[in-house]
Amino acid sequence: MYASHGFLRSDIGDVDVVYHDGLFHLFHLVLPNHDFIAHAVSPDGMTWRRVKNALFVGEPGDWDDDMLWTMHVTPDPERPGSWRMFYTGLARSEFGRVQRVGLARSKDLYHWERSTSKTYPIEVPGPHYESSIDEGRQWVSFRDPFYFQDPDTRERLLLASARIKDGPIIRRGCVSLAVEEAPDQFVFEAPLHRPGLYDDVEVPNLFKLDGRYYLMGSIREDIKIHYWYADQLRGPYENFFDNVLMPSGNYAGRICKNGGDLLLFNFFSKTEVVYGRESVKKLLPPPKELVTDAAGRLKAKSFSGFNDLVTRSESVTACYQCKKLYANPHASVIDREDGLHLSCKSGYEAFLMPGLHQDFRLRAELTLEGLGKTGLVLRMNDEGDGYYLSLDLVNGIAQMRAWGANPTPEFEHAFRYAPLQEAHFRGNAHGPWQVEVVAHGMYIEFSVDGYVVLSLVDDSFAEGGVGFYTESAAVCLSHLTIETLSRPVTEAAAEQVYTATYFAPEEEA
């Protein structure tokens, strides 16, 4: 987990990640000021170390002297070994109401210089796009650049978040298209995609995977990452019945190529209450691996980097390894040839596996018997306080909840019950389902049949028992393992910064 620090709740903003020579390079905005683009590096994509900041706002009077917004870093196609950063800038003289795209160059990803070419900054023109503050929403939208070179045709495209000139004001969001016909010479065409539904399509990405083009963007209306697909570069881009790639809270996704893997990085927005007021904290969770299923739908898989964090593994195969948390007389645990059988005919029971767990990965094959309810319990104490992962396996609904006693109880406020995230997956009548939970510091991830369903950040509970619950139902578990993961580090420095939910190293020793 990577986050900014600061007395006044400094946050990371939109991110971009490049993999080069064995290192991940993270470039990100710093909120709320937007006055520079920060740079961090990581050997594994999870533990980051801040290095020299990449770019600061321009000098007074420059076109980018107010704020810097989203950037995209790619190899320079005309200068082997060099890099280009397209970035968004705002001017103080215009009160930040006009967005433009500029360029900076680097030979090593660490030292950046603004381009002095007359080509930059690029301004979005008519007739396809809003290009004047007198149109639409009274400000010019042209931000979040993304540079794409087609692997087959070598055609070079610059995409951005922009707005068409017609239609309902809050339905004009589109992905603008400019073709680089000569080095640093761009010609605008009609939008690559205009959904006709959203206010903006933010932080667009374009990539080719398994022979098909995928366009990805973040939508403010539901705070989710969406995607579209096409068989031809210029579309038309279509969507499946469910084109949400990541559940609510995950935003501003950017892709990163790491050898043969395509990784998705994004920030997660976590709402906190600070001094009685709601505050939104943005953090960078571990990446996901993007793949396609048999139907060509885009899917996210858990990051393989977690494999390198496993320090211990334990299999759970027998009933004596399970503890009934609520001592329900209608509950039972039975060893069967096909696996461990957990049942509760009436009421509710949570079955805990051995030990207390902080950072772990749980895997199991689960089969549902009966028509009742089931799910998982995570970091649970003896009073039943912890995370409850509710699973509607038939209809394909997963919901993560933080549920437990309120430390300052008062009448009906004796407990807290906070739904944290909900998402859908492909359900069926009985299974089996391959389920996996990763809990690493404040990061929690749940996958079904190899695909990530929930991905969130929460610090309500740090340690406790792990297991499954049933309510008027029974489940059969096989291949059940719990792996201990090494402790997460929020920042790699001279003195490493561990997550706030854990003991200091000397206390642990």
Coordinates of C-alpha atoms in Angstrom, one line a residue:
M1 CA 0.0 0.0 0.0
Y2 CA 1.4 3.3 -1.1
A3 CA 0.1 6.7 0.1
S4 CA 1.1 10.3 0.5
H5 CA 1.7 11.7 4.0
G6 CA 0.8 15.1 5.3
F7 CA -0.6 17.0 8.2
L8 CA -3.4 18.3 6.1
R9 CA -4.4 14.9 4.5
S10 CA -2.1 15.1 1.4
D11 CA -3.2 12.5 -1.1
I12 CA -1.9 10.8 -4.2
G13 CA -3.9 11.6 -7.3
D14 CA -4.0 10.0 -10.8
V15 CA -1.1 7.6 -11.4
D16 CA 0.9 6.2 -14.3
V17 CA 3.3 3.3 -14.1
V18 CA 6.1 2.2 -16.4
Y19 CA 8.2 -0.9 -16.0
H20 CA 11.8 -0.6 -17.2
D21 CA 15.1 -2.4 -16.4
G22 CA 13.7 -4.4 -13.5
L23 CA 12.0 -1.4 -11.8
F24 CA 8.4 -0.1 -11.7
H25 CA 8.4 3.7 -12.1
L26 CA 5.3 5.4 -10.5
F27 CA 4.4 8.9 -11.5
H28 CA 1.5 10.5 -9.6
L29 CA -0.2 13.7 -8.8
V30 CA -0.1 15.1 -5.2
L31 CA -3.4 16.5 -4.0
P32 CA -4.8 18.9 -3.2
N33 CA -2.2 21.3 -4.6
H34 CA -1.6 19.7 -8.0
D35 CA 1.7 21.6 -8.1
F36 CA 4.1 18.8 -9.0
I37 CA 4.3 15.3 -10.4
A38 CA 5.9 12.9 -7.9
H39 CA 8.1 9.9 -8.9
A40 CA 8.6 6.6 -6.9
V41 CA 10.2 3.3 -7.8
S42 CA 9.6 -0.3 -6.8
P43 CA 11.2 -3.7 -7.5
D44 CA 7.9 -5.5 -7.0
G45 CA 5.0 -3.1 -7.8
M46 CA 4.0 -3.0 -4.1
T47 CA 6.8 -1.5 -2.0
W48 CA 7.6 2.0 -3.2
R49 CA 10.5 4.4 -2.6
R50 CA 10.2 8.1 -3.5
V51 CA 12.9 9.6 -5.7
K52 CA 13.4 13.0 -7.4
N53 CA 10.1 14.6 -8.4
A54 CA 9.5 14.6 -12.1
L55 CA 8.0 17.9 -12.9
F56 CA 6.8 21.1 -11.2
V57 CA 4.3 23.8 -12.3
G58 CA 5.6 26.3 -14.7
E59 CA 7.0 29.7 -13.9
P60 CA 4.5 32.5 -13.5
G61 CA 3.1 33.4 -16.9
D62 CA 3.7 30.0 -18.4
W63 CA 0.7 28.0 -19.8
D64 CA 1.0 25.5 -16.9
D65 CA 1.8 27.8 -14.0
D66 CA -1.4 26.9 -12.0
M67 CA -1.8 23.2 -11.8
L68 CA -0.5 19.9 -13.3
W69 CA -3.0 17.1 -13.9
T70 CA -2.8 13.6 -15.3
M71 CA 0.2 12.4 -17.2
H72 CA 1.3 9.4 -19.4
V73 CA 4.9 8.2 -19.9
T74 CA 5.9 6.2 -22.9
P75 CA 9.1 5.5 -24.9
D76 CA 10.0 8.1 -27.5
P77 CA 9.4 6.5 -30.9
E78 CA 11.9 8.9 -32.6
R79 CA 14.6 8.7 -29.9
P80 CA 15.5 5.2 -28.9
G81 CA 16.3 5.1 -25.1
S82 CA 14.4 8.3 -24.4
W83 CA 11.0 8.9 -22.9
R84 CA 8.1 11.3 -23.4
M85 CA 5.7 12.5 -20.8
F86 CA 2.4 13.9 -22.0
Y87 CA 0.8 15.9 -19.2
T88 CA -2.1 18.2 -18.5
G89 CA -1.6 21.8 -17.4
L90 CA -3.7 24.8 -16.4
A91 CA -2.9 28.5 -16.4
R92 CA -3.5 31.0 -13.6
S93 CA -4.5 33.7 -16.0
E94 CA -7.4 31.6 -17.1
F95 CA -8.4 30.6 -13.6
G96 CA -7.6 27.0 -14.6
R97 CA -10.6 26.8 -16.9
V98 CA -8.7 25.7 -20.0
Q99 CA -7.0 22.3 -20.1
R100 CA -4.0 21.8 -22.4
V101 CA -1.6 18.9 -23.0
G102 CA 2.2 19.5 -22.8
L103 CA 5.3 17.4 -23.2
A104 CA 8.4 16.7 -21.2
R105 CA 11.3 14.6 -22.2
S106 CA 13.8 12.4 -20.3
K107 CA 16.7 10.1 -21.1
D108 CA 16.6 8.1 -17.8
L109 CA 13.0 8.6 -16.4
Y110 CA 14.5 10.6 -13.5
H111 CA 15.4 14.0 -15.1
W112 CA 12.7 15.7 -17.1
E113 CA 12.7 18.8 -19.3
R114 CA 9.8 20.5 -20.9
S115 CA 9.6 20.6 -24.6
T116 CA 10.3 23.9 -26.2
S117 CA 8.7 22.9 -29.5
K118 CA 6.0 25.2 -30.8
T119 CA 3.8 22.2 -31.1
Y120 CA 3.2 22.2 -27.4
P121 CA 1.0 22.7 -25.5
I122 CA -1.7 21.0 -27.6
E123 CA -5.1 22.6 -27.5
V124 CA -8.3 20.8 -28.4
P125 CA -9.9 22.3 -31.6
G126 CA -13.3 22.3 -33.1
P127 CA -15.4 21.3 -34.9
H128 CA -15.7 17.9 -33.1
Y129 CA -14.9 19.1 -29.6
E130 CA -15.8 21.8 -27.1
S131 CA -12.9 24.2 -27.5
S132 CA -14.0 27.5 -25.9
I133 CA -15.1 28.4 -22.4
D134 CA -18.3 29.8 -24.0
E135 CA -19.5 26.3 -24.8
G136 CA -21.0 23.5 -22.7
R137 CA -19.9 23.7 -19.1
Q138 CA -18.0 27.0 -19.4
W139 CA -14.5 25.3 -19.3
V140 CA -12.5 23.5 -21.9
S141 CA -12.0 19.8 -21.2
F142 CA -8.9 18.2 -22.6
R143 CA -6.9 16.2 -20.1
D144 CA -5.6 12.8 -19.1
P145 CA -3.6 12.1 -22.2
F146 CA -2.8 8.6 -23.3
Y147 CA -0.3 7.8 -26.1
F148 CA -0.8 4.6 -28.1
Q149 CA 1.2 3.1 -30.9
D150 CA -0.6 0.2 -32.7
P151 CA 1.5 -2.9 -32.5
D152 CA 0.4 -4.0 -36.0
T153 CA 0.1 -0.8 -38.1
R154 CA 2.5 1.3 -36.0
E155 CA -0.1 4.1 -36.2
R156 CA 0.4 6.7 -33.4
L157 CA -2.6 8.0 -31.5
L158 CA -2.9 10.5 -28.7
L159 CA -6.2 10.1 -26.7
A160 CA -7.6 12.4 -24.0
S161 CA -10.7 13.0 -21.9
A162 CA -12.7 15.6 -23.9
R163 CA -16.2 16.7 -24.7
I164 CA -18.2 16.7 -27.9
K165 CA -20.0 20.0 -29.0
D166 CA -23.6 18.8 -29.0
G167 CA -26.1 16.9 -26.9
P168 CA -27.2 17.2 -23.3
I169 CA -24.5 19.1 -21.3
I170 CA -23.8 16.3 -18.9
R171 CA -23.7 13.6 -21.6
R172 CA -21.0 15.0 -23.8
G173 CA -18.0 13.1 -22.3
C174 CA -15.9 11.4 -25.0
V175 CA -12.4 10.1 -25.8
S176 CA -10.8 12.5 -28.2
L177 CA -8.5 11.3 -30.9
A178 CA -5.4 13.0 -32.4
V179 CA -3.1 11.2 -34.9
E180 CA 0.7 11.9 -34.8
E181 CA 1.2 12.1 -38.6
A182 CA 4.8 13.3 -38.2
P183 CA 7.0 13.6 -35.1
D184 CA 5.3 15.9 -32.6
Q185 CA 2.7 16.9 -35.2
F186 CA -0.9 16.0 -34.3
V187 CA -4.1 16.1 -36.4
F188 CA -7.4 15.8 -34.6
E189 CA -10.2 13.5 -35.8
A190 CA -13.7 12.6 -34.6
P191 CA -13.8 11.0 -31.1
L192 CA -12.6 7.5 -30.8
H193 CA -15.6 6.8 -28.6
R194 CA -18.5 8.9 -27.4
P195 CA -20.8 6.8 -25.1
G196 CA -23.5 9.6 -25.1
L197 CA -24.2 8.9 -21.4
Y198 CA -21.5 10.3 -19.1
D199 CA -20.3 13.7 -18.1
D200 CA -16.6 12.6 -18.8
V201 CA -14.6 9.5 -19.7
E202 CA -11.6 10.1 -17.5
V203 CA -8.1 8.7 -17.7
P204 CA -8.6 6.7 -21.0
N205 CA -6.4 3.8 -21.9
L206 CA -6.2 1.9 -25.2
F207 CA -4.5 -1.5 -25.6
K208 CA -4.6 -4.6 -27.7
L209 CA -5.0 -7.9 -25.9
D210 CA -5.7 -11.4 -27.4
G211 CA -6.3 -9.9 -30.9
R212 CA -8.9 -7.3 -29.8
Y213 CA -8.7 -3.6 -28.9
Y214 CA -9.9 -2.5 -25.5
L215 CA -10.6 1.0 -24.4
M216 CA -10.8 1.7 -20.7
G217 CA -11.9 4.8 -18.8
S218 CA -13.1 5.9 -15.4
I219 CA -16.6 7.2 -14.8
R220 CA -17.2 9.8 -12.1
E221 CA -20.9 9.0 -11.8
D222 CA -20.4 5.6 -10.2
I223 CA -16.6 5.9 -9.3
K224 CA -15.8 2.7 -11.3
I225 CA -13.5 1.7 -14.0
H226 CA -15.4 0.7 -17.2
Y227 CA -14.2 -0.7 -20.6
W228 CA -15.3 -1.1 -24.2
Y229 CA -14.0 -3.3 -27.0
A230 CA -13.6 -3.3 -30.8
D231 CA -12.2 -5.5 -33.5
Q232 CA -10.8 -2.5 -35.4
L233 CA -8.6 0.3 -34.0
R234 CA -11.1 3.1 -34.7
G235 CA -14.1 1.1 -33.6
P236 CA -16.9 1.2 -33.2
Y237 CA -16.4 0.4 -29.5
E238 CA -19.0 -1.9 -27.9
N239 CA -19.6 -3.0 -24.4
F240 CA -20.8 -6.3 -22.8
F241 CA -23.8 -6.6 -20.5
D242 CA -21.4 -5.8 -17.7
N243 CA -18.5 -3.6 -18.7
V244 CA -17.4 -2.6 -15.1
L245 CA -13.8 -3.8 -14.7
M246 CA -13.3 -2.7 -11.0
P247 CA -15.9 -2.1 -8.3
S248 CA -16.7 1.3 -6.8
G249 CA -13.9 3.1 -5.1
N250 CA -11.3 2.0 -7.6
Y251 CA -10.6 4.9 -10.0
A252 CA -8.2 6.4 -12.6
G253 CA -6.8 3.0 -13.8
R254 CA -3.7 2.9 -15.8
I255 CA -2.1 -0.1 -17.6
C256 CA 1.5 -1.1 -17.3
K257 CA 3.2 -3.7 -19.5
N258 CA 5.6 -6.0 -17.5
G259 CA 7.0 -8.6 -19.9
G260 CA 4.1 -10.7 -21.1
D261 CA 1.8 -9.4 -18.3
L262 CA -0.6 -6.4 -18.6
L263 CA -1.0 -4.9 -15.1
L264 CA -3.7 -2.5 -13.9
F265 CA -2.8 0.2 -11.4
N266 CA -5.3 2.6 -9.9
F267 CA -5.9 4.6 -6.7
F268 CA -8.6 3.7 -4.2
S269 CA -10.7 6.3 -2.5
K270 CA -11.3 5.6 1.2
T271 CA -13.7 7.7 3.2
E272 CA -12.6 8.5 6.7
V273 CA -14.1 10.6 9.5
V274 CA -11.5 13.2 10.8
Y275 CA -12.5 15.4 13.6
G276 CA -16.2 14.7 12.9
R277 CA -15.9 15.5 9.2
E278 CA -15.8 13.1 6.3
S279 CA -12.5 13.0 4.5
V280 CA -11.5 11.1 1.4
K281 CA -8.1 9.4 1.4
K282 CA -6.5 8.1 -1.8
L283 CA -4.1 5.2 -1.7
L284 CA -2.4 3.0 -4.3
P285 CA -3.3 -0.7 -3.7
P286 CA -1.4 -3.6 -5.3
P287 CA -1.9 -4.0 -9.1
K288 CA -4.1 -6.6 -10.9
E289 CA -3.3 -8.7 -13.9
L290 CA -5.6 -8.1 -16.9
V291 CA -6.7 -11.1 -19.0
T292 CA -9.6 -12.0 -21.2
D293 CA -12.1 -14.9 -20.7
A294 CA -13.5 -17.2 -23.3
A295 CA -16.1 -14.6 -24.4
G296 CA -13.5 -11.9 -24.8
R297 CA -14.5 -10.1 -21.6
L298 CA -11.8 -8.2 -19.8
K299 CA -11.0 -9.6 -16.3
A300 CA -8.7 -8.7 -13.4
K301 CA -6.7 -11.5 -11.7
S302 CA -4.9 -11.2 -8.4
F303 CA -1.3 -10.0 -8.7
S304 CA 1.2 -12.9 -8.9
G305 CA 3.6 -10.8 -6.8
F306 CA 1.8 -12.1 -3.7
N307 CA 3.4 -15.5 -4.3
D308 CA 6.7 -14.0 -3.3
L309 CA 5.3 -12.8 0.1
V310 CA 4.3 -16.2 1.4
T311 CA 6.2 -17.1 4.5
R312 CA 4.1 -20.0 5.8
S313 CA 1.3 -22.3 4.5
E314 CA -1.1 -24.5 6.4
S315 CA -3.8 -26.9 5.1
V316 CA -7.1 -27.3 6.9
T317 CA -8.5 -30.8 6.4
A318 CA -10.0 -32.0 9.6
C319 CA -12.9 -31.0 11.9
Y320 CA -10.6 -30.7 15.0
Q321 CA -8.9 -27.7 13.3
C322 CA -12.2 -25.7 13.4
K323 CA -13.7 -23.7 16.2
K324 CA -17.3 -22.8 16.4
L325 CA -17.4 -19.1 17.4
Y326 CA -21.0 -18.8 18.6
A327 CA -21.5 -22.4 19.9
N328 CA -24.8 -22.8 18.0
P329 CA -26.3 -26.2 19.0
H330 CA -27.6 -26.6 15.4
A331 CA -24.1 -26.3 13.9
S332 CA -21.7 -29.1 13.0
V333 CA -18.3 -29.8 11.5
I334 CA -17.9 -33.2 9.8
D335 CA -15.0 -34.8 8.0
R336 CA -16.1 -36.3 4.6
E337 CA -14.2 -37.9 1.8
D338 CA -15.0 -34.9 -0.5
G339 CA -13.8 -32.3 2.1
L340 CA -14.7 -30.5 5.3
H341 CA -18.5 -30.2 5.8
L342 CA -19.7 -27.1 7.7
S343 CA -23.4 -26.9 8.5
C344 CA -25.8 -24.8 10.6
K345 CA -29.5 -25.8 10.2
S346 CA -31.0 -23.0 12.3
G347 CA -29.5 -19.6 13.1
Y348 CA -25.9 -18.5 12.4
E349 CA -22.5 -20.0 13.0
A350 CA -19.0 -19.0 12.2
F351 CA -16.3 -21.7 11.8
L352 CA -12.8 -20.4 12.5
M353 CA -9.6 -22.0 11.2
P354 CA -6.5 -22.4 13.4
G355 CA -4.7 -19.3 14.7
L356 CA -4.9 -15.5 14.6
H357 CA -4.1 -13.9 11.3
Q358 CA -2.9 -10.5 10.2
D359 CA -1.6 -10.7 6.6
F360 CA -2.8 -13.8 4.8
R361 CA -4.1 -15.4 1.7
L362 CA -6.9 -18.0 2.0
R363 CA -7.8 -20.4 -0.8
A364 CA -10.5 -23.0 -1.0
E365 CA -12.9 -24.9 -3.3
L366 CA -16.4 -24.3 -2.0
T367 CA -19.6 -26.2 -2.7
L368 CA -23.0 -24.9 -1.4
E369 CA -25.6 -27.4 -0.1
G370 CA -29.1 -26.1 0.6
L371 CA -30.7 -22.7 0.0
G372 CA -29.4 -20.7 2.9
K373 CA -26.7 -18.1 3.4
T374 CA -22.9 -18.4 3.5
G375 CA -19.8 -16.4 3.4
L376 CA -16.4 -15.7 5.1
V377 CA -15.4 -14.1 8.3
L378 CA -12.0 -12.3 8.4
R379 CA -9.9 -10.9 11.3
M380 CA -12.6 -12.0 13.7
N381 CA -12.3 -11.6 17.5
D382 CA -14.0 -13.7 20.2
E383 CA -16.9 -11.4 20.3
G384 CA -17.6 -11.7 16.6
D385 CA -16.2 -8.3 15.6
G386 CA -14.5 -8.3 12.2
Y387 CA -15.1 -8.4 8.5
Y388 CA -18.0 -10.3 7.1
L389 CA -17.8 -11.3 3.4
S390 CA -21.4 -12.1 2.5
L391 CA -21.8 -14.4 -0.6
D392 CA -24.9 -14.9 -2.6
L393 CA -23.5 -17.7 -4.7
V394 CA -26.6 -18.3 -6.7
N395 CA -27.2 -14.8 -7.9
G396 CA -23.5 -13.9 -7.9
I397 CA -23.3 -11.0 -5.3
A398 CA -20.4 -10.4 -2.9
Q399 CA -20.5 -7.8 -0.2
M400 CA -17.8 -6.9 2.3
R401 CA -18.9 -5.5 5.7
A402 CA -17.2 -4.2 8.8
W403 CA -19.4 -5.3 11.7
G404 CA -18.8 -5.2 15.4
A405 CA -19.3 -3.5 18.8
N406 CA -19.0 0.2 18.9
P407 CA -16.3 1.2 21.4
T408 CA -18.5 4.0 22.7
P409 CA -21.9 2.4 22.7
E410 CA -25.0 4.5 23.2
F411 CA -28.5 3.0 22.9
E412 CA -29.1 1.9 19.3
H413 CA -25.5 2.8 18.4
A414 CA -24.1 -0.1 20.4
F415 CA -22.8 -1.6 17.2
R416 CA -21.3 -0.5 13.9
Y417 CA -22.4 -2.0 10.6
A418 CA -20.6 -0.6 7.6
P419 CA -21.1 -2.0 4.0
L420 CA -17.7 -1.4 2.4
Q421 CA -18.1 -2.7 -1.1
E422 CA -20.4 -4.8 -3.3
A423 CA -19.9 -6.4 -6.7
H424 CA -21.4 -9.0 -8.9
F425 CA -20.0 -12.2 -10.4
R426 CA -21.3 -15.2 -12.4
G427 CA -23.3 -17.3 -10.0
N428 CA -24.9 -20.8 -10.3
A429 CA -26.9 -23.2 -8.3
H430 CA -24.3 -25.2 -6.4
G431 CA -20.7 -24.6 -7.5
P432 CA -18.1 -25.6 -6.9
W433 CA -16.4 -22.1 -6.7
Q434 CA -12.7 -21.4 -6.3
V435 CA -12.6 -18.6 -3.7
E436 CA -9.6 -16.6 -2.6
V437 CA -9.1 -13.8 -0.1
V438 CA -6.0 -11.7 0.2
A439 CA -5.6 -9.5 3.3
H440 CA -2.4 -7.4 3.2
G441 CA -2.3 -4.5 5.6
M442 CA -5.3 -2.3 4.9
Y443 CA -5.8 -4.0 1.5
I444 CA -8.5 -6.7 1.1
E445 CA -9.2 -8.6 -2.1
F446 CA -11.7 -11.3 -3.0
S447 CA -11.6 -13.5 -6.1
V448 CA -14.0 -16.1 -7.5
D449 CA -12.9 -18.7 -10.0
G450 CA -9.6 -16.8 -10.5
Y451 CA -11.1 -13.3 -11.1
V452 CA -11.0 -10.4 -8.7
V453 CA -14.5 -9.4 -7.6
L454 CA -13.8 -7.1 -4.6
S455 CA -10.8 -4.8 -4.1
L456 CA -10.8 -2.3 -1.3
V457 CA -8.9 -0.6 1.5
D458 CA -10.1 -0.5 5.1
D459 CA -8.4 -0.5 8.5
S460 CA -11.3 -1.3 10.9
F461 CA -9.8 -4.7 11.9
A462 CA -6.1 -5.7 11.9
E463 CA -5.9 -9.2 13.3
G464 CA -8.1 -12.1 14.2
G465 CA -9.6 -15.5 13.2
V466 CA -10.4 -16.5 9.7
G467 CA -13.1 -18.8 8.5
F468 CA -16.5 -19.4 7.0
Y469 CA -20.0 -18.9 8.2
T470 CA -23.3 -20.6 7.3
E471 CA -26.9 -19.6 8.1
S472 CA -29.5 -22.3 7.5
A473 CA -27.0 -23.8 5.0
A474 CA -24.1 -26.1 4.6
V475 CA -20.9 -25.8 2.6
C476 CA -18.3 -28.4 1.7
L477 CA -14.7 -27.1 1.6
S478 CA -11.8 -28.8 -0.1
H479 CA -8.1 -27.8 -0.8
L480 CA -8.4 -25.2 2.0
T481 CA -5.2 -23.5 2.8
I482 CA -4.2 -20.4 4.7
E483 CA -0.9 -18.7 3.8
T484 CA 0.9 -16.2 5.9
L485 CA 2.2 -13.1 4.0
S486 CA 5.1 -10.9 5.0
R487 CA 4.1 -7.6 6.5
P488 CA 3.3 -4.8 4.1
V489 CA 5.6 -1.7 3.9
T490 CA 4.0 1.6 2.9
E491 CA 7.3 3.2 1.9
A492 CA 10.8 1.8 1.4
A493 CA 13.2 4.3 2.9
A494 CA 16.2 4.4 5.4
E495 CA 13.6 3.6 8.0
Q496 CA 10.8 1.6 6.4
V497 CA 7.3 2.9 7.1
Y498 CA 4.9 0.0 8.1
T499 CA 1.2 0.2 7.9
A500 CA -0.4 1.9 10.9
T501 CA -2.4 -1.2 11.9
Y502 CA 0.7 -3.1 13.0
F503 CA 3.2 -3.2 15.8
A504 CA 6.5 -1.3 15.4
P505 CA 9.4 -3.7 14.6
E506 CA 10.9 -3.5 18.1
E507 CA 7.6 -4.3 19.7
E508 CA 7.1 -7.2 17.5
A509 CA 10.5 -8.6 18.3

